[in-house]
């Protein structure tokens, strides 16, 4: 059975998280806070859309 398609906002959030893991030295504390803020917004968008 194929996996349901993930919402683009969820995919983008995950990619931002991956960037933090891949290049940790390029993100200072302020940048990490900004990424966390944007990721939360994207996750909320995906939840409201119901994973369309």
mmCIF file of C-alpha atoms in Angstrom:
data_model
loop_
_atom_site.group_PDB
_atom_site.id
_atom_site.type_symbol
_atom_site.label_atom_id
_atom_site.label_comp_id
_atom_site.label_asym_id
_atom_site.label_seq_id
_atom_site.Cartn_x
_atom_site.Cartn_y
_atom_site.Cartn_z
ATOM 1 C CA UNK A 1 0.000 0.000 0.000
ATOM 2 C CA UNK A 2 1.497 3.360 -1.004
ATOM 3 C CA UNK A 3 2.289 5.924 1.636
ATOM 4 C CA UNK A 4 -0.031 8.938 1.736
ATOM 5 C CA UNK A 5 1.430 12.055 0.175
ATOM 6 C CA UNK A 6 2.799 14.520 2.698
ATOM 7 C CA UNK A 7 1.781 18.168 2.679
ATOM 8 C CA UNK A 8 4.418 20.452 1.083
ATOM 9 C CA UNK A 9 4.626 22.543 4.276
ATOM 10 C CA UNK A 10 5.557 19.420 6.248
ATOM 11 C CA UNK A 11 8.207 18.487 3.689
ATOM 12 C CA UNK A 12 9.679 21.999 3.830
ATOM 13 C CA UNK A 13 9.750 21.918 7.624
ATOM 14 C CA UNK A 14 11.609 18.614 7.559
ATOM 15 C CA UNK A 15 14.105 19.989 5.053
ATOM 16 C CA UNK A 16 14.821 22.946 7.324
ATOM 17 C CA UNK A 17 15.431 20.513 10.189
ATOM 18 C CA UNK A 18 17.754 18.508 7.956
ATOM 19 C CA UNK A 19 19.711 21.671 7.134
ATOM 20 C CA UNK A 20 20.246 22.314 10.844
ATOM 21 C CA UNK A 21 21.601 18.790 11.238
ATOM 22 C CA UNK A 22 23.755 18.924 8.116
ATOM 23 C CA UNK A 23 25.323 22.344 8.695
ATOM 24 C CA UNK A 24 25.109 22.965 12.462
ATOM 25 C CA UNK A 25 28.006 25.426 12.543
ATOM 26 C CA UNK A 26 26.299 27.722 10.038
ATOM 27 C CA UNK A 27 23.340 28.442 12.334
ATOM 28 C CA UNK A 28 23.841 30.578 15.418
ATOM 29 C CA UNK A 29 21.314 30.647 18.240
ATOM 30 C CA UNK A 30 19.236 33.402 16.660
ATOM 31 C CA UNK A 31 19.073 31.577 13.319
ATOM 32 C CA UNK A 32 18.091 28.326 15.067
ATOM 33 C CA UNK A 33 15.288 30.165 16.871
ATOM 34 C CA UNK A 34 14.084 31.610 13.558
ATOM 35 C CA UNK A 35 14.102 28.178 11.920
ATOM 36 C CA UNK A 36 12.168 26.716 14.865
ATOM 37 C CA UNK A 37 9.594 29.505 14.564
ATOM 38 C CA UNK A 38 9.108 28.944 10.819
ATOM 39 C CA UNK A 39 8.970 25.166 11.261
ATOM 40 C CA UNK A 40 6.154 25.547 13.799
ATOM 41 C CA UNK A 41 4.184 27.694 11.363
ATOM 42 C CA UNK A 42 4.703 25.152 8.582
ATOM 43 C CA UNK A 43 3.645 22.256 10.824
ATOM 44 C CA UNK A 44 0.488 24.167 11.789
ATOM 45 C CA UNK A 45 -0.308 24.742 8.124
ATOM 46 C CA UNK A 46 0.123 21.042 7.364
ATOM 47 C CA UNK A 47 -2.082 20.045 10.323
ATOM 48 C CA UNK A 48 -4.861 22.435 9.315
ATOM 49 C CA UNK A 49 -4.734 21.094 5.762
ATOM 50 C CA UNK A 50 -5.136 17.569 7.114
ATOM 51 C CA UNK A 51 -2.055 16.245 5.358
ATOM 52 C CA UNK A 52 -3.470 16.910 1.859
#
